[in-house]
Every structure is written in C-alpha cells, then in structure tokens.
Short mmCIF file of C-alpha atoms and ligand atoms in Angstrom, two decimals:
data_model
loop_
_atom_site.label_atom_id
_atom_site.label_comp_id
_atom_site.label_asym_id
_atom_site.label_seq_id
_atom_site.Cartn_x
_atom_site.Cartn_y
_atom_site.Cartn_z
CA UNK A 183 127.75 73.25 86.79
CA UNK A 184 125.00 72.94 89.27
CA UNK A 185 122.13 74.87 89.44
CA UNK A 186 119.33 75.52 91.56
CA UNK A 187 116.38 73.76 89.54
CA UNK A 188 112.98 75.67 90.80
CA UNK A 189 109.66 74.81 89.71
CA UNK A 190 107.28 77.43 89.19
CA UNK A 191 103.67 77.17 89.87
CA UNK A 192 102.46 79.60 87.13
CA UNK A 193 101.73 82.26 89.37
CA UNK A 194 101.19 84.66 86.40
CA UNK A 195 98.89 83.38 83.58
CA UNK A 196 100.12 85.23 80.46
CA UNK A 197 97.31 84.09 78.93
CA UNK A 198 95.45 86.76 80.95
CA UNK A 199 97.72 89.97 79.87
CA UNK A 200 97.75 89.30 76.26
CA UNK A 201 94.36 91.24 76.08
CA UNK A 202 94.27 94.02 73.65
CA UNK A 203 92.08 96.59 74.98
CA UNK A 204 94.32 96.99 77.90
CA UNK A 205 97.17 97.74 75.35
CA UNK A 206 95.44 100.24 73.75
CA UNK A 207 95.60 101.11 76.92
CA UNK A 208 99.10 101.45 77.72
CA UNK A 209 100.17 103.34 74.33
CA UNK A 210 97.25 105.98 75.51
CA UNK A 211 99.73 105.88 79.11
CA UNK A 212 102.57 106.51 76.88
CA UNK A 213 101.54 109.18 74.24
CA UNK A 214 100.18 110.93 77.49
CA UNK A 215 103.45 111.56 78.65
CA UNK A 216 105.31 111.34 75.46
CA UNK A 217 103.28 112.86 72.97
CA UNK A 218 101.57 111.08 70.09
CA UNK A 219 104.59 110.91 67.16
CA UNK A 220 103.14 109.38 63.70
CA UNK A 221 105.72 107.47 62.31
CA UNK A 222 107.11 106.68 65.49
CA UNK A 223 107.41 103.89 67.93
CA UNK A 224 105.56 105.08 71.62
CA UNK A 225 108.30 103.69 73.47
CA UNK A 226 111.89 103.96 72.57
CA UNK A 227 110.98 106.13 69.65
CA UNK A 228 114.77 107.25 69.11
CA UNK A 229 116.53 104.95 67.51
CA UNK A 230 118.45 103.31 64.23
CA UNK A 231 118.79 99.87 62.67
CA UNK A 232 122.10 97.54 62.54
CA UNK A 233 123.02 94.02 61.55
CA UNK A 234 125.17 91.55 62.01
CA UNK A 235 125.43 87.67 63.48
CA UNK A 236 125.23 85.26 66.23
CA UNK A 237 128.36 83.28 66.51
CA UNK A 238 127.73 80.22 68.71
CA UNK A 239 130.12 79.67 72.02
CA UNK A 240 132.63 76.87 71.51
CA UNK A 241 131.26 73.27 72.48
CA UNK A 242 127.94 74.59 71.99
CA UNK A 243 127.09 75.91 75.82
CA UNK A 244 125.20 73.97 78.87
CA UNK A 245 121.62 75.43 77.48
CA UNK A 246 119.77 73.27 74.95
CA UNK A 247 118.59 75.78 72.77
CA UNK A 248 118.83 74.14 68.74
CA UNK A 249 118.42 77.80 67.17
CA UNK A 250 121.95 78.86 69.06
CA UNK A 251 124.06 75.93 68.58
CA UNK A 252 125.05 77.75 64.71
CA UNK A 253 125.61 81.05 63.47
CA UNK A 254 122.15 82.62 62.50
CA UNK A 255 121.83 86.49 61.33
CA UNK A 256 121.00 89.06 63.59
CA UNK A 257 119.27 92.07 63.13
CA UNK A 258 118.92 94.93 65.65
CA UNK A 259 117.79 98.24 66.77
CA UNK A 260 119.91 100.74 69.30
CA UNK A 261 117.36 103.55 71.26
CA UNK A 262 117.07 105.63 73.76
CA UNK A 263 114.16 105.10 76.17
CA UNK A 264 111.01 107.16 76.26
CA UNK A 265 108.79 108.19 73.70
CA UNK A 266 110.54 111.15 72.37
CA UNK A 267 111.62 111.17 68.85
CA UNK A 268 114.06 114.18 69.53
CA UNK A 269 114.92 113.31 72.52
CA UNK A 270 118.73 113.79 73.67
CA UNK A 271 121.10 111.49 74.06
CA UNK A 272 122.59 112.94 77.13
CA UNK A 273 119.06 112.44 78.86
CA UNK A 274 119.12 110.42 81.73
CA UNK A 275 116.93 107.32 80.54
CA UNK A 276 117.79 104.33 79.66
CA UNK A 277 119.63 102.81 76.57
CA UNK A 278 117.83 99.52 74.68
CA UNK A 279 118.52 97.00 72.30
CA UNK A 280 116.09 95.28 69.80
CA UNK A 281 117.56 92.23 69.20
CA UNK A 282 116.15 89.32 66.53
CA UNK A 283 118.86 86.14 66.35
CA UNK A 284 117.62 84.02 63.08
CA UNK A 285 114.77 84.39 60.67
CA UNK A 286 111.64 82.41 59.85
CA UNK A 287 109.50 80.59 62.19
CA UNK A 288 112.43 80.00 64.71
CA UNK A 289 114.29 83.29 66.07
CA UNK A 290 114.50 84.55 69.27
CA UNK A 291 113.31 88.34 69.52
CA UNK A 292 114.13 90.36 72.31
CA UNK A 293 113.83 93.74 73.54
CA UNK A 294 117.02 94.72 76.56
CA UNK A 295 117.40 97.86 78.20
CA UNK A 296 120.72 99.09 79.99
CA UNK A 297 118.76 98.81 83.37
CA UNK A 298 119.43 95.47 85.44
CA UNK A 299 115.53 95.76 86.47
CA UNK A 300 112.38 97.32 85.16
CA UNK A 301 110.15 100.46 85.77
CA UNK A 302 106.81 98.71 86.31
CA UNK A 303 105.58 94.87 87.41
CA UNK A 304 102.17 95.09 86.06
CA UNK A 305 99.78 97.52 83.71
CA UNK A 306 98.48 99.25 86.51
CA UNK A 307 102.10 99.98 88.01
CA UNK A 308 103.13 101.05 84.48
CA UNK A 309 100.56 103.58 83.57
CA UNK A 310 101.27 104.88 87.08
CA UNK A 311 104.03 105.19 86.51
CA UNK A 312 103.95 107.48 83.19
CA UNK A 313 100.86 109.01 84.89
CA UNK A 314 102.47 110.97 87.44
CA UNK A 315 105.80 112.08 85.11
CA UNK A 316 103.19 113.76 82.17
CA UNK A 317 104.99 117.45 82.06
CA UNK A 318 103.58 120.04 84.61
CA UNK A 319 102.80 122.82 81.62
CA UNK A 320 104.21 125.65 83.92
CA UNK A 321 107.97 123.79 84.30
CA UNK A 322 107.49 121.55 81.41
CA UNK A 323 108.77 118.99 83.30
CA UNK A 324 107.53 116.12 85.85
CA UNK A 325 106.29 117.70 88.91
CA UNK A 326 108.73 116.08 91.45
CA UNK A 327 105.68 115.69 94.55
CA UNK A 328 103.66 113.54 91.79
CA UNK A 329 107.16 111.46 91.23
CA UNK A 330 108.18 111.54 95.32
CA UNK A 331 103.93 110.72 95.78
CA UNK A 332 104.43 107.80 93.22
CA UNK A 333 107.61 106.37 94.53
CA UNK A 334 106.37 106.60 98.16
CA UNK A 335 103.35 104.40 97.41
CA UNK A 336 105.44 102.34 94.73
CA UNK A 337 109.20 101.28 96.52
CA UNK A 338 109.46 98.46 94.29
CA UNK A 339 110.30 100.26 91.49
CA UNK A 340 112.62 102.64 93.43
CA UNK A 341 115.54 100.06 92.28
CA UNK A 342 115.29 101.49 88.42
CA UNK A 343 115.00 105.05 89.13
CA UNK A 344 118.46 104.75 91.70
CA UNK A 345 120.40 102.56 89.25
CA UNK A 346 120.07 105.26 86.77
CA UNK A 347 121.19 107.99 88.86
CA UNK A 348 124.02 105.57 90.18
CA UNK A 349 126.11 104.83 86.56
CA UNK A 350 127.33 107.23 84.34
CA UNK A 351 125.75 107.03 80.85
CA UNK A 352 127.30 105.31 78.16
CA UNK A 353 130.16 106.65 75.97
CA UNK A 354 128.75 104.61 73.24
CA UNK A 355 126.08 101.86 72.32
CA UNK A 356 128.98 99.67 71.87
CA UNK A 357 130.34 100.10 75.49
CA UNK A 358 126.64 99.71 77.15
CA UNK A 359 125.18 96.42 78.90
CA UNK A 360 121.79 95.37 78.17
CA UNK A 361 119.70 93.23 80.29
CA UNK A 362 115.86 91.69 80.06
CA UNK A 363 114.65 91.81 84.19
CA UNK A 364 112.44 89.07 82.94
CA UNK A 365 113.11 85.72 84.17
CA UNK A 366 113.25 83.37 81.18
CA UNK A 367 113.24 79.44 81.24
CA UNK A 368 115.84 77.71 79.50
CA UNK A 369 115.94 74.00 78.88
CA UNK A 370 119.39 72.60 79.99
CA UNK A 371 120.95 68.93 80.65
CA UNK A 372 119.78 69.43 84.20
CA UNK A 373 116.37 70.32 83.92
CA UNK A 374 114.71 73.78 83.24
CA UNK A 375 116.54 77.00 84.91
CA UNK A 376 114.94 80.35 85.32
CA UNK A 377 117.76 83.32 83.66
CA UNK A 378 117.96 86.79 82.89
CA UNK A 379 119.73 87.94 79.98
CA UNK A 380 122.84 89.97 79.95
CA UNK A 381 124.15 91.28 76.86
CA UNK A 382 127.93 92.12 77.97
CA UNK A 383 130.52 93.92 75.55
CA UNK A 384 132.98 92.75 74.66
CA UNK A 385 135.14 96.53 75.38
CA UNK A 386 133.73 96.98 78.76
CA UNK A 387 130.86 99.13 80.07
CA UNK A 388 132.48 102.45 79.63
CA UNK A 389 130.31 105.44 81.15
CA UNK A 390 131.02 109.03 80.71
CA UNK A 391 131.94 111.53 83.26
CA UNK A 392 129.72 115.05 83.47
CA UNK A 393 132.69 116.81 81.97
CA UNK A 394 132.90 114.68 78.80
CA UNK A 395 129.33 114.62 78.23
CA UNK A 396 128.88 118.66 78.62
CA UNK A 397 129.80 119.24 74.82
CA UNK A 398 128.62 116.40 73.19
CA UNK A 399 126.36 116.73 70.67
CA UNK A 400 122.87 115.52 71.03
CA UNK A 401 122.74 112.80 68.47
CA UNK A 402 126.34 111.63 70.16
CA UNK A 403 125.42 107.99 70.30
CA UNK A 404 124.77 107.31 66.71
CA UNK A 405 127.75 109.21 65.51
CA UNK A 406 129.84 107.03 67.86
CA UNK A 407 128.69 103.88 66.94
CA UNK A 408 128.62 104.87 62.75
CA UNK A 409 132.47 105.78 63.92
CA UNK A 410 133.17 102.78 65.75
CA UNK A 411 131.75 100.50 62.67
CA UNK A 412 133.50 101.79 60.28
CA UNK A 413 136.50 100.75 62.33
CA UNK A 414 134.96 97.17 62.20
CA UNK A 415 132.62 95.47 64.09
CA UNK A 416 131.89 95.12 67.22
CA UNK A 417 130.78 92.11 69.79
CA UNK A 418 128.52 91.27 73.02
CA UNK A 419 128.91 87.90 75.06
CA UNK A 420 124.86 86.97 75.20
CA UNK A 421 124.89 85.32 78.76
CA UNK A 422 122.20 84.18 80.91
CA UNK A 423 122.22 84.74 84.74
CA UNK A 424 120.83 81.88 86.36
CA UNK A 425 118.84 82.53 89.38
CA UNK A 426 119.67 81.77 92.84
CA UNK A 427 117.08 79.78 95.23
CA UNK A 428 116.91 84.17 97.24
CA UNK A 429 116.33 85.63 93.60
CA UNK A 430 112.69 86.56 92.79
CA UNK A 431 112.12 85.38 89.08
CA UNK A 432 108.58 86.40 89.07
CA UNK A 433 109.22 90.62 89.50
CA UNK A 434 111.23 92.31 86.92
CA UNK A 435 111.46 95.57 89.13
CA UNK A 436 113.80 93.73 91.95
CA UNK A 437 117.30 93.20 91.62
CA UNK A 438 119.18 89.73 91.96
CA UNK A 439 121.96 90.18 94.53
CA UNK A 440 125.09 88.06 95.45
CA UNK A 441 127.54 85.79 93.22
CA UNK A 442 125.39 84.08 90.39
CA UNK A 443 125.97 81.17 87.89
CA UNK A 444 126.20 82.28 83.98
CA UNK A 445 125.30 80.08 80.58
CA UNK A 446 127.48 81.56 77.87
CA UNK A 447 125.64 81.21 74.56
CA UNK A 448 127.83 83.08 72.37
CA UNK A 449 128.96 86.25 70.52
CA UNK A 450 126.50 88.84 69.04
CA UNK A 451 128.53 90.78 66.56
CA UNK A 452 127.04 93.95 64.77
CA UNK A 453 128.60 94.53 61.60
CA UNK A 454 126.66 97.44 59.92
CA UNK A 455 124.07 99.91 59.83
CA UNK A 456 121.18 98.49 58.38
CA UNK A 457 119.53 100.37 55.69
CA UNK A 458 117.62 97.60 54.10
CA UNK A 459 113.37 98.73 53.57
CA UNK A 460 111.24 98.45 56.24
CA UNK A 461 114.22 97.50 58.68
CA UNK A 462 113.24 100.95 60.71
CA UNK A 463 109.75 99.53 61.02
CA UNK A 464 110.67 96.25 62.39
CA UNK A 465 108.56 94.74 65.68
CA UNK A 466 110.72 93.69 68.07
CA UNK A 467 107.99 91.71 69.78
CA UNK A 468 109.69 89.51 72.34
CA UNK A 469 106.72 86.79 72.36
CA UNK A 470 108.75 85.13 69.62
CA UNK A 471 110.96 82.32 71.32
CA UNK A 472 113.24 79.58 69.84
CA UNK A 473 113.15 76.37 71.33
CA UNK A 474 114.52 75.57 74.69
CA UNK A 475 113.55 78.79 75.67
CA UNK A 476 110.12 78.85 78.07
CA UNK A 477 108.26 82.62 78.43
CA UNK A 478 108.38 84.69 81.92
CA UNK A 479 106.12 84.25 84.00
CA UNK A 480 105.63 87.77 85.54
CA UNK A 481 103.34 90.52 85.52
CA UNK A 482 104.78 92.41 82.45
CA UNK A 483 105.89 89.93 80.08
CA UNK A 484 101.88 89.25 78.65
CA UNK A 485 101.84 92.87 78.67
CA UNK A 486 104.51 93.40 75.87
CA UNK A 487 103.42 91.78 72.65
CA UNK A 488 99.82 93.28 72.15
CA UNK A 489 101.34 96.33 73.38
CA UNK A 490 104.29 96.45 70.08
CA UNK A 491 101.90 95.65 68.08
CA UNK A 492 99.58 98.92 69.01
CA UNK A 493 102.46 101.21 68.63
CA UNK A 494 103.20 99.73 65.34
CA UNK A 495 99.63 100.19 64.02
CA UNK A 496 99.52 103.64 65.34
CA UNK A 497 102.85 104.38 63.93
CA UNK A 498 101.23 104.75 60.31
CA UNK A 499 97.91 106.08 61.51
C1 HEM B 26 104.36 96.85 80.45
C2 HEM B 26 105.45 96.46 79.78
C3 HEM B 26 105.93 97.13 78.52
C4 HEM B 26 105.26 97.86 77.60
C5 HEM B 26 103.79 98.22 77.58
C6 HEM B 26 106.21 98.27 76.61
C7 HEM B 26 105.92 99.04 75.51
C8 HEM B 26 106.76 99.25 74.43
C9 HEM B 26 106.35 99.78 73.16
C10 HEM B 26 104.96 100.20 72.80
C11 HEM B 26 107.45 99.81 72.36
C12 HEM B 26 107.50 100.24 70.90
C13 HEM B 26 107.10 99.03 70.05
C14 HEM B 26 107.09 99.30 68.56
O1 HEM B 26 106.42 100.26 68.10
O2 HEM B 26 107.75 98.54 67.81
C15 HEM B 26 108.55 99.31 73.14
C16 HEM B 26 109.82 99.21 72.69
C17 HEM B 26 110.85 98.75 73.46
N1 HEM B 26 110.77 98.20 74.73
FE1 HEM B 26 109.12 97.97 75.79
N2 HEM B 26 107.44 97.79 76.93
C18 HEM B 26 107.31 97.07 78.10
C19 HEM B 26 108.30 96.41 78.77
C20 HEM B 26 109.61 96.41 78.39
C21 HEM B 26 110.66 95.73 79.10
C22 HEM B 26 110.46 94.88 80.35
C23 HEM B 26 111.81 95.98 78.40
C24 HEM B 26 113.22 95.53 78.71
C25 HEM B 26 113.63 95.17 79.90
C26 HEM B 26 111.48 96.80 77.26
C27 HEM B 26 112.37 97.27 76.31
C28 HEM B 26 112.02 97.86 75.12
C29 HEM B 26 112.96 98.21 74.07
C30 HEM B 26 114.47 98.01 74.08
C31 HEM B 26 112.21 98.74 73.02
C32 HEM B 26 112.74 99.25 71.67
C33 HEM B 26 112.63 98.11 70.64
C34 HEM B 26 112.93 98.64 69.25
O3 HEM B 26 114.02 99.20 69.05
O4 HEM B 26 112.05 98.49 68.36
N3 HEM B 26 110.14 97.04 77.28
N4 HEM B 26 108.11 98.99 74.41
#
C-alpha cells in the first residue's frame, strides 16, 4: 500500500504543554463546570474497569510496532464524558475508552472517545470551552447565548458539538466506535505515516432510536455490557487511518474527509469486568507509547499527561 509520507516540521513543541501549573489549571476549568467529586476522575468520572487481550492481525500488519506483533494483555476503562459521577447514560456526551495494550516499560496507553474529533485544540480553547457551559443557577443548565457566543467566536470546534447531535447514542459500549483526533506517527516499511486511531467493533456501531432510549434505565450501559459478557466476549478491530496529503494532522477538532488508507493492527477483545485493586484508580495517561509509535504533534496532546495526573492526585485529596 502506498501512502502519502509527510514530514512534519514540529510545529507544536510538546515540550512546551507539559507544564504543570497550567494543568492545575485545566482540572480548576473542569471542577468549575463539573463540580469537584473526591474520589473521582474530573473528566470522564463515570465509568468501570474491564480486561481482556490484544490479539495481533495475521502476518503481523504494514506498521512496525514490536509491542503489537504478539498477544499482550489489555486492560481498560468504559465512561461517559464529563465530570459527573452520576451522570446519565442517556446524556448526550460522548462515550470513551481507556485503553492500556501490555504491561511494564513497553505498553501503549490510550484514552478514545466516540467522537471522530475533539472539543478543544489548545488550553485556552479548552477552558473556554467548559467556561461558558458552567450551569446558569436559575436553569441549572448552560446558558445557550454563552454556548451560541462561544461557538460563534470558536467554529473550529463546531465539528464535535454537530457530530453529537448527528448519531444516535450507543445501544451498548460494545456497539460504540472510539477514535483518538490526534494524529499519531507510526513507523512503517515506507517511512513514518501520520494516523488516527479507530477502535471499530466488531458487531457494528449500533445507535439507539429516541423511543428505545425513553425507558432505559440510567446506568443502561453497564448493565448491557455486564449482559453482553457474560454471553462471552467481545472484540474491536484497532485500525489506524492514515492521513491524506488535504487532512490536517496537527488539529484534533477538524475532521478528515474523503476515502482514506487503514493499517489493521489487530483484535482488542474484552473478556471481563475487572475487579482486581486499584484497577478503578488506574491513569490512563496516553504519554506512554510503545515503539514505532511517534507522539502528536498538536496543541492538546502536551496538554493531557500533567493534566491525568492532577485529577488523579486530587482524586484522594
Ligand atoms: C486538553 C486536553 C485534555 C485534557 C485536559 C483532558 C483531561 C482529562 C482528565 C483530567 C481525565 C481524568 C484523568 C484521571 O483522573 O485519570 C481525562 C480522562 C479521559 N480523557 Fe481526557 N483530556 C484531554 C483530551 C482528551 C482527548 C483528546 C481525548 C480523546 C480523544 C480524551 C479522552 C479521555 C478519556 C476516554 C478519559 C477517561 C479515561 C479513563 O477511563 O480513565 N481526553 N481527561
């Protein structure tokens, strides 16, 4: 397969973001509109443990990454987006994954969320964007001319907010897609190629229609998926999307249109609920890469790791 080879001139130094004041910082931007929860994460603070394993694709894929070429263990984390411990599972915000494929020094830890593309490309766009949704105390909710005000001065992250309100929710974790909007750097035969991940199931994205959602319960998604494993497990092709020459791999608020090339690296299959100690406390901190695999260069990416690791010390304060 050919692909288009780009070379990328560092535009983003995530040397620069990894600073931790600022993420003290953005967990005050996200207890502001969430609420401070002890014992909870600030983001994605809904949410329960699973495990399972990474089964290599046959013939070992085009990407050279050593860690995926054999079947490593895999555990993960299903949420619901937002900082809300009780929040629904009928709200509409987006599903993630917390995914870490081996152990040791060499795993690959990532964080995916059922949203192509992100909210924010930098700190300031981020706490800007929590800024103007803290709850107006006479509605309790947003106030819609802060959102409208926001989105009017922000259309980049416009893409997000529509993509939610264009696919029905998911009938289950197990039936959801989950993608990075970082552009990673992978190490193939050919050279280095920049990729987003997809994490595709194997049933199908299956949404649900307002009709079947009315009744559900609010805890609907982990019932569904404790039902569904007990049936066995169940499996994800981890792809990467390579980038066109059009796509921008430097923004993880815009989409990547048109027909795109895909690296198949394998199967993630979740097996069970993990109860094991301190697996509800795990850090999904996505600085941790394998090799073959380069980090984003964007305006988020530096953000992330100092920021996990704020919400995780605050989480027993
Ligand atoms: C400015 C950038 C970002 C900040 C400040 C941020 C912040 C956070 C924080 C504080 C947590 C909780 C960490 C913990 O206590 O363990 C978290 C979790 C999470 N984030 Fe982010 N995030 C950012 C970008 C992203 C992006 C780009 C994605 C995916 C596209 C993402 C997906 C997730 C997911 C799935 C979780 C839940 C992980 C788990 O289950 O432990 N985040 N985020």
């Amino acid at each position: 397969m050919q692909f288009a080879l780009q070379q990328f001139p560092c535009a983003v130094r995530n040397e620069e973001l990894k600073d931790m004041s600022g993420a003290e910082e953005l967990i005050d931007a996200l207890n502001g509109t969430f609420g401070h929860h002890p014992g909870y994460r600030a983001s994605h603070a809904k949410g329960f443990s699973v495990r399972g394993r990474f089964i290599p694709a046959s013939g070992g894929g085009e990407a050279q990454i050593p860690l995926l070429q054999s079947e490593q263990q895999v555990v993960a984390r299903f949420s619901v987006g937002g900082g809300k411990p009780a929040i629904s599972d009928k709200s509409p915000t987006v599903r993630g994954i917390g995914l870490e494929i081996g152990q040791s020094s060499e795993k690959w830890t990532m964080a995916l969320i059922s949203n192509p593309v992100f909210f924010a490309n930098s700190a300031e766009q981020f706490k800007a964007f929590l800024a103007a949704r803290v709850a107006d105390p006479a509605t309790g909710a947003p106030n819609p001319t802060k959102v409208k005000a926001f989105n009017d001065a922000n259309p980049n992250t416009v893409p997000h907010q529509a993509y939610l309100k264009s696919v029905a929710p998911c009938q289950c974790y197990s039936t959801e897609q989950y993608h990075s909007g970082h552009a990673y750097h992978i190490a193939t035969s050919e050279g280095s190629v920049a990729v987003r991940i997809l994490l595709e199931p194997e049933a199908g994205r299956q949404g649900l229609s307002d009709a079947e959602m009315k009744d559900l319960p609010d805890n609907f998604l982990y019932d569904r998926l404790l039902k569904v494993l007990g049936n066995g497990p169940v499996r994800w092709a981890l792809k990467l999307i390579v980038a066109n020459e059009a796509d921008d791999t430097s923004d993880p608020t815009v989409p990547w249109d048109g027909e795109h090339g895909e690296l198949i690296l394998g199967t993630v299959q979740i097996d069970l609920p993990d109860d094991r100690a301190g697996s509800a406390s795990r850090v999904f901190d996505p600085s941790h890469l394998p090799e073959g695999v380069d980090e984003p260069r964007d305006g988020v990416f530096g953000l992330r790791s100092a920021a996990y690791a704020v919400s995780s010390a605050r989480r027993s304060a």
